[in-house]
Tab-separated table of C-alpha atoms in Angstrom:
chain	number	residue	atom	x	y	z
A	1	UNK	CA	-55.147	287.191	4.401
A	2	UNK	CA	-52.349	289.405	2.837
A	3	UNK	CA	-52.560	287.721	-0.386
A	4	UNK	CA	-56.732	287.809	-0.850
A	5	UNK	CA	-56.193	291.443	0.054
A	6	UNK	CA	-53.585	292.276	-2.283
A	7	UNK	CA	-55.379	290.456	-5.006
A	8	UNK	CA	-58.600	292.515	-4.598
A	9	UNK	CA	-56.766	295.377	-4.936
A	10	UNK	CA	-54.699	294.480	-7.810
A	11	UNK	CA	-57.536	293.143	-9.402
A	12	UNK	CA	-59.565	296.182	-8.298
A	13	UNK	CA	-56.864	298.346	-10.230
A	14	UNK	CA	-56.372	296.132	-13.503
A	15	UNK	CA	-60.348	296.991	-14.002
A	16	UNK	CA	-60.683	300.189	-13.232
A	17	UNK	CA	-57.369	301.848	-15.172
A	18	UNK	CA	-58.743	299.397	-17.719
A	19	UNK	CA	-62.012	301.045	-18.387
A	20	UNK	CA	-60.192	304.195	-17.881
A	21	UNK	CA	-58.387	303.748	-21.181
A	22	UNK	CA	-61.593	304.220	-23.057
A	23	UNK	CA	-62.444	307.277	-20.692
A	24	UNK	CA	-59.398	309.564	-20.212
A	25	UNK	CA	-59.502	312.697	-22.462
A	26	UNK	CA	-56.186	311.841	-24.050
A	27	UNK	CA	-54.520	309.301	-25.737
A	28	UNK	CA	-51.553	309.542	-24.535
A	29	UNK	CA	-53.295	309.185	-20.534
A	30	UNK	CA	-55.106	306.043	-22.233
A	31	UNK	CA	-52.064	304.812	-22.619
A	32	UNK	CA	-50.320	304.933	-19.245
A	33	UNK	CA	-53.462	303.703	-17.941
A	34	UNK	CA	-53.299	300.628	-19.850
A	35	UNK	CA	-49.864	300.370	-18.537
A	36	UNK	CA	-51.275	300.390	-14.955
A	37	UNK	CA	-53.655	297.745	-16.098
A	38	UNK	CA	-50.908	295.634	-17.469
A	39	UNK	CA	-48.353	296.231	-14.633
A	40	UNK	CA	-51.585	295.181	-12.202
A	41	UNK	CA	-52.107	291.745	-14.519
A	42	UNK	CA	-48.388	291.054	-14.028
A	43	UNK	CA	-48.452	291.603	-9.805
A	44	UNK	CA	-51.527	289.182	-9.960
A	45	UNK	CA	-49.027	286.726	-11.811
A	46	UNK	CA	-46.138	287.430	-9.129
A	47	UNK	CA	-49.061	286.336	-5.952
A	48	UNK	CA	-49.236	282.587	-8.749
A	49	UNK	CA	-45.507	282.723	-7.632
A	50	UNK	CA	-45.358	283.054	-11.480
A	51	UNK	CA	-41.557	285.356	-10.891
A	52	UNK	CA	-40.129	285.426	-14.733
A	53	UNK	CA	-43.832	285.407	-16.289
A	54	UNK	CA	-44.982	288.197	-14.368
A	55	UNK	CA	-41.953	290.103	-14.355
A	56	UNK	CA	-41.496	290.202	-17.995
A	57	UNK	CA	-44.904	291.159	-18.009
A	58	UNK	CA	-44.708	293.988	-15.958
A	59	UNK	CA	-41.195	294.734	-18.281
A	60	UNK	CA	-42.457	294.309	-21.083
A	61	UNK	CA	-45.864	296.034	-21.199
A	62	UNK	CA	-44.014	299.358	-19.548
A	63	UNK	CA	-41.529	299.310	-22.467
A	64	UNK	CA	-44.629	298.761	-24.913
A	65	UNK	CA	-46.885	301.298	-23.512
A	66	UNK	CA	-43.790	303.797	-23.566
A	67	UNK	CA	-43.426	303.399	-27.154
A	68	UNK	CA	-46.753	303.173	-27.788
A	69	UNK	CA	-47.393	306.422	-25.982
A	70	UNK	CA	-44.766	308.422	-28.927
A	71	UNK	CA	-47.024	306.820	-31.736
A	72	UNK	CA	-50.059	307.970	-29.832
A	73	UNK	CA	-48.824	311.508	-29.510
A	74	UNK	CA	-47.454	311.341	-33.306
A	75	UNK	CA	-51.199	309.865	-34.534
A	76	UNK	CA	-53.674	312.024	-32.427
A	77	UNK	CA	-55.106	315.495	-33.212
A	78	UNK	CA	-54.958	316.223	-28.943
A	79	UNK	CA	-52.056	314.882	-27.299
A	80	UNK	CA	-52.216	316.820	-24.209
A	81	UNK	CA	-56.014	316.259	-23.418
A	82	UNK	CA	-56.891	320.270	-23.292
A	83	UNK	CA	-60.358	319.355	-24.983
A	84	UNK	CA	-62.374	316.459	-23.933
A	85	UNK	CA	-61.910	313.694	-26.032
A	86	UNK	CA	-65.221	311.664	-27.898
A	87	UNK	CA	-64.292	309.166	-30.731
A	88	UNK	CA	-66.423	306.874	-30.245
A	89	UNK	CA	-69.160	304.613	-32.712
A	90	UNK	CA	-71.578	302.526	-32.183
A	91	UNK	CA	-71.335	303.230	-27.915
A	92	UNK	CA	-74.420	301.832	-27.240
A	93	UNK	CA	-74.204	298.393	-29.679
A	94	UNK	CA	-70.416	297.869	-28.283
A	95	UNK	CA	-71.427	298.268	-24.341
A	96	UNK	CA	-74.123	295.324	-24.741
A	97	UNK	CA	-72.048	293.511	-26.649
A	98	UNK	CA	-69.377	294.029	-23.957
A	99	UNK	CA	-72.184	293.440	-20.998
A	100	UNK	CA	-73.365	290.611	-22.887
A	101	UNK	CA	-70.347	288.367	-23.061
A	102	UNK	CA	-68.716	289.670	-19.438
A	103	UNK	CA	-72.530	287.935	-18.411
A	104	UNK	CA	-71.777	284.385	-20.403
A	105	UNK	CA	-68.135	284.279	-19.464
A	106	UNK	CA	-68.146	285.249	-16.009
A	107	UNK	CA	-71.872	282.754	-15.383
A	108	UNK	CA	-69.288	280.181	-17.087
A	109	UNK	CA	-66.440	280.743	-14.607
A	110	UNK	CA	-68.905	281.060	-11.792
A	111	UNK	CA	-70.831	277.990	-12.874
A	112	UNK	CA	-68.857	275.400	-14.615
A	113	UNK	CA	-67.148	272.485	-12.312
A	114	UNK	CA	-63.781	273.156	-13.046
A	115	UNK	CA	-61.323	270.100	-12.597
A	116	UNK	CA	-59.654	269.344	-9.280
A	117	UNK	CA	-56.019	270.877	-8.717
A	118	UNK	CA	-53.606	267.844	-10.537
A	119	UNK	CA	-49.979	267.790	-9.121
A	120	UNK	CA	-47.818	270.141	-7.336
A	121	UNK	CA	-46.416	273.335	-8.551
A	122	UNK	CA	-42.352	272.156	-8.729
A	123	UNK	CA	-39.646	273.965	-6.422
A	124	UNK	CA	-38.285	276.234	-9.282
A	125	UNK	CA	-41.526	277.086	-11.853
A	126	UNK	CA	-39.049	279.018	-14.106
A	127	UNK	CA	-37.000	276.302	-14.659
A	128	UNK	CA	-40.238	273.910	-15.203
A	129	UNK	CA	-41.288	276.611	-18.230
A	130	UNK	CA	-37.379	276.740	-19.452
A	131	UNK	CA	-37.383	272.870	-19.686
A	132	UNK	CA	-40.438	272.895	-21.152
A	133	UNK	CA	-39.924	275.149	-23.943
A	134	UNK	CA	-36.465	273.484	-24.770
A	135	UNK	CA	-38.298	270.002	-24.501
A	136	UNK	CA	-41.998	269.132	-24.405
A	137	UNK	CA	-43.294	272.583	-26.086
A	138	UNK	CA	-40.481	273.080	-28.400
A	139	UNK	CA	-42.730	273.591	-31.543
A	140	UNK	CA	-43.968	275.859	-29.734
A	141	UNK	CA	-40.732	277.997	-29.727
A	142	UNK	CA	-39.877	276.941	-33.297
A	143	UNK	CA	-43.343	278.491	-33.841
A	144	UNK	CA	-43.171	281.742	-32.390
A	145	UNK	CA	-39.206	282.609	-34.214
A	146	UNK	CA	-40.375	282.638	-37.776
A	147	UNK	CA	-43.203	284.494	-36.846
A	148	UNK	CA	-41.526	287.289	-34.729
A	149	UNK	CA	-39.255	287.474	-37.749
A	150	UNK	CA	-41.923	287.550	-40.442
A	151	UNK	CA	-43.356	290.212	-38.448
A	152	UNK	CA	-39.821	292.784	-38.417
A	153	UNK	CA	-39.623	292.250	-42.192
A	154	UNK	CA	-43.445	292.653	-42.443
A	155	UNK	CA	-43.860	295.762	-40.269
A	156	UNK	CA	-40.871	297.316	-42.117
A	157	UNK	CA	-42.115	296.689	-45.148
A	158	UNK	CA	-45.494	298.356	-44.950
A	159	UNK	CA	-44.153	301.095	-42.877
A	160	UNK	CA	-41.444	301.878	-45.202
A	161	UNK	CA	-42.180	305.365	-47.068
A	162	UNK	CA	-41.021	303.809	-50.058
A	163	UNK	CA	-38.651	300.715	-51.177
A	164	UNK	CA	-36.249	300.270	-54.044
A	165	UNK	CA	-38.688	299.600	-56.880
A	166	UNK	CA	-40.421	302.276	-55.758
A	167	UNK	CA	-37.918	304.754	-57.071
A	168	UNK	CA	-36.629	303.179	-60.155
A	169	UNK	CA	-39.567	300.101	-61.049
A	170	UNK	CA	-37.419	296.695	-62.714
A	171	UNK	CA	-34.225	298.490	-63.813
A	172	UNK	CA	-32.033	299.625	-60.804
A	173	UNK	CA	-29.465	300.878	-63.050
A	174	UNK	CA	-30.658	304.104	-63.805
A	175	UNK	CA	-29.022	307.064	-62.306
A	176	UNK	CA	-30.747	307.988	-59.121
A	177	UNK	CA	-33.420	310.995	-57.930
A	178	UNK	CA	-33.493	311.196	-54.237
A	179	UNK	CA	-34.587	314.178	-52.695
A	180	UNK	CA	-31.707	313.289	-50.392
A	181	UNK	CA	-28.792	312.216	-52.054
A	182	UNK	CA	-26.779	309.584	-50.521
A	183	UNK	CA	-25.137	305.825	-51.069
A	184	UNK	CA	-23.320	304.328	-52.637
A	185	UNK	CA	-21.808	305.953	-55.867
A	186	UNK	CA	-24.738	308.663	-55.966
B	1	UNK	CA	-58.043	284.108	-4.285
B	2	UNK	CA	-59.156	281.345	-6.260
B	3	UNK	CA	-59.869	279.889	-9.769
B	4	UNK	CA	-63.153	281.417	-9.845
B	5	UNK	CA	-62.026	284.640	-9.205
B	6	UNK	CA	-59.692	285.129	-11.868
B	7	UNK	CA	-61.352	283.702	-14.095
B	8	UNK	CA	-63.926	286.937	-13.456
B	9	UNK	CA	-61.163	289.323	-13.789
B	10	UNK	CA	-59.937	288.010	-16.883
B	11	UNK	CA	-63.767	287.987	-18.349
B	12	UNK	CA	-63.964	291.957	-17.014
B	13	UNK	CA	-60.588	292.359	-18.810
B	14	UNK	CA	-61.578	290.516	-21.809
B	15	UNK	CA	-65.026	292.493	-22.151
B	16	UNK	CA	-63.955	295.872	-21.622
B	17	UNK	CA	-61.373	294.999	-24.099
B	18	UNK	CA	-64.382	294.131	-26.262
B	19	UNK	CA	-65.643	297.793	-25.390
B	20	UNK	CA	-63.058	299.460	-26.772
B	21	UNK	CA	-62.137	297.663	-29.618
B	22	UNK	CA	-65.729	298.060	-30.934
B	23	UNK	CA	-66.774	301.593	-29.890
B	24	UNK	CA	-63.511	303.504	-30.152
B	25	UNK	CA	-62.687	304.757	-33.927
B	26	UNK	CA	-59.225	305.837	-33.933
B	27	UNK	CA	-57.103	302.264	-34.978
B	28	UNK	CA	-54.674	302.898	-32.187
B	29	UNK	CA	-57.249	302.976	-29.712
B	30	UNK	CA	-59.190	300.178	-31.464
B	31	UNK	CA	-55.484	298.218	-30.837
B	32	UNK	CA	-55.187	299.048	-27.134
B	33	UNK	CA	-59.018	297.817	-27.070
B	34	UNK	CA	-56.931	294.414	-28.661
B	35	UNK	CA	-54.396	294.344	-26.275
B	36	UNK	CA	-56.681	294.864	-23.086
B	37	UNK	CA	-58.542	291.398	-24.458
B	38	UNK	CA	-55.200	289.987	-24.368
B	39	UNK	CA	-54.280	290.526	-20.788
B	40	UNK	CA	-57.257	288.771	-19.837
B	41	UNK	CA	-56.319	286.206	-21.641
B	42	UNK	CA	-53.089	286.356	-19.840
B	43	UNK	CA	-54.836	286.290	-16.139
B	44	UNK	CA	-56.948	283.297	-17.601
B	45	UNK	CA	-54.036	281.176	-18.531
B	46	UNK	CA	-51.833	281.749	-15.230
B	47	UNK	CA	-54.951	281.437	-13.364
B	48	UNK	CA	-55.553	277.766	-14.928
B	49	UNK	CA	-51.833	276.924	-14.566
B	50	UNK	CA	-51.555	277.782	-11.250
B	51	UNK	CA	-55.133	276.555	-9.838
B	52	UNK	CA	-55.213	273.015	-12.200
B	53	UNK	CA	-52.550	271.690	-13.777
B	54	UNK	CA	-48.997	273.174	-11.842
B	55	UNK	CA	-46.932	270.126	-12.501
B	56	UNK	CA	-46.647	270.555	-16.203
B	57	UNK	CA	-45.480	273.573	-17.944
B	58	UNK	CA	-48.802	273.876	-20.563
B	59	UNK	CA	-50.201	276.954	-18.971
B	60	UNK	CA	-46.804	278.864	-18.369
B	61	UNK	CA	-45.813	278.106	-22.228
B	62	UNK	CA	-49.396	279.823	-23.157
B	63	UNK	CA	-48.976	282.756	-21.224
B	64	UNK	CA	-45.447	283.350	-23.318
B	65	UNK	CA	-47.547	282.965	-26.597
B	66	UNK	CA	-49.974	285.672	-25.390
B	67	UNK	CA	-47.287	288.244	-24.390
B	68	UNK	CA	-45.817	287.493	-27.750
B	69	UNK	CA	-49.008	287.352	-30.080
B	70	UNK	CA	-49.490	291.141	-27.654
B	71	UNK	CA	-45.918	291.953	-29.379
B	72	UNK	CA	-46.613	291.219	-32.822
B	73	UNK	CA	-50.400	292.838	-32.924
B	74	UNK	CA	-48.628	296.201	-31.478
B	75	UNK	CA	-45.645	295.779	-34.275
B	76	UNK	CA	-48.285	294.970	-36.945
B	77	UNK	CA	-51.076	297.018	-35.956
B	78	UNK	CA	-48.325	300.119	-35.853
B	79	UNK	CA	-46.829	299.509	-39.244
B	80	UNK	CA	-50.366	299.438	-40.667
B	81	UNK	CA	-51.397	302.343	-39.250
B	82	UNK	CA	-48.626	304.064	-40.839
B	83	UNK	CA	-49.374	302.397	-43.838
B	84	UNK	CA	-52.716	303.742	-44.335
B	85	UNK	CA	-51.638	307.218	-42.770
B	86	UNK	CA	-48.890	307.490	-45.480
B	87	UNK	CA	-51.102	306.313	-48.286
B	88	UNK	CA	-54.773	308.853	-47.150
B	89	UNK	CA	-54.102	310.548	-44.326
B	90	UNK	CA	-56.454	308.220	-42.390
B	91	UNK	CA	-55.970	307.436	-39.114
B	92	UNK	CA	-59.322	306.194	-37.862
B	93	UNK	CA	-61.606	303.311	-38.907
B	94	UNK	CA	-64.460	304.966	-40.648
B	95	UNK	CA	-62.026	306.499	-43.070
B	96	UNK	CA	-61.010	302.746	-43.628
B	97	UNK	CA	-64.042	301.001	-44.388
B	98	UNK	CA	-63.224	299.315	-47.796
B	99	UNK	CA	-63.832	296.047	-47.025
B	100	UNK	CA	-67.149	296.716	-45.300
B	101	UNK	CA	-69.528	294.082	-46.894
């Protein structure tokens, strides 16, 4: 079968450029190789006839990894990988704790009677998760908006250098001292 | 393919995820050790959509939450990072270790 095949091999590849992360001498290699991961996870999603969720996957996680590959290269001491790279604790304690649990889970998957298929996937899945969202799992949505925008205002906030208080404590009156000058009436 | 299946290759996911986030000590690393746990959680929740309950829309909805809780734990993670950059020049976890009990 074309599917079991391609699923082997997908699967195959979302392991093996996983593990790689933790292996390549670079960071910024780590990085496209969890993007080969990721784009693997979403493919496996495309063969559940899963279209928008694996698509955005695959989108989404090559946008991430891209960005996430400049803050690697801004945060490491060797971005192009010309020395080997070992930052690592605690190698032996975190591999059996790793061994350990990919033991329990996968004995659990392998061994637990999982419930019989219920139902029919519907003709048009995307629209089943649209009407879903918009109806049954709306909380859900309501959920996630204040917390995507709690997190812009929080991420800016502790990334910010420094904020208005910063410069000038309670009184915001006072003539200004930026190394830059700028705004408004300054 | 089947349940079984995926349910292994989220658990290999989830547990080199694991791996990293515990043995690696630069944060950003310990973060893609984070994410790599998530996309087996991803795997694991299309797998039980599509192999248990297709009719209703439970498992689709919790693969969205994952791919955002992914988003915010990069956004966070990042602005922390910079955080404690700006503040000691740290950037991995040993240099961090206040809170260690």
């Amino acid at each position: 079968m074309v599917v079991d095949a391609l699923f082997w091999l997908l699967a195959l590849t979302a392991v093996a450029s996983g593990f790689a992360v933790f292996r390549v001498s670079s960071m910024a290699r780590a990085t496209f190789a969890l993007a080969v991961s990721f784009v693997a996870v979403g493919a496996v999603m495309l063969l559940l006839d899963l279209d928008y969720l694996g698509l955005i996957t695959v989108l989404m996680m090559v946008m991430e990894m891209s960005i996430m590959a400049v803050f690697m290269i801004m945060y490491m001491m060797n971005p192009g990988g010309l020395m080997p790279m070992s930052m690592y604790h605690n190698k032996a304690g975190a591999m059996t704790v790793a061994v350990g649990s990919f033991v329990v889970l996968a004995a659990g998957a392998l061994l637990v009677p999982w419930p019989e298929r219920e139902g029919v996937a519907p003709a048009d899945i995307t629209l089943q998760l649209g009407e879903g969202i918009m109806g049954s799992k709306m909380l859900v949505m309501l959920t996630i908006s204040p917390v995507l925008f709690a997190t812009i205002v929080g991420s800016l906030v502790l990334a910010a250098p420094r904020g208005r208080y910063d410069r000038f404590g309670d009184d915001l009156d006072q003539p200004a001292s930026d190394p830059v000058p700028g705004g408004l009436g300054r | 393919m089947s349940l079984e299946l995926l349910l292994v290759l989220a658990s290999a996911l989830f547990c080199i995820g694991i791996y990293g986030a515990l043995s690696q000590q630069s944060i950003v690393m310990v973060m893609m050790g984070l994410e790599l746990m998530l996309n087996g959680v991803l795997v694991a929740g299309a797998a039980f959509w599509a192999y248990v309950s297709p009719s209703r829309p439970d498992g689709q909805v919790l693969v969205l939450v994952v791919i955002t809780a992914m988003t915010v734990e990069m956004a966070m993670g990042f602005a922390v990072v910079t955080a404690i950059f700006r503040a000691r020049d740290a950037d991995l976890t040993d240099q961090a270790a206040d809170l260690s009990g």
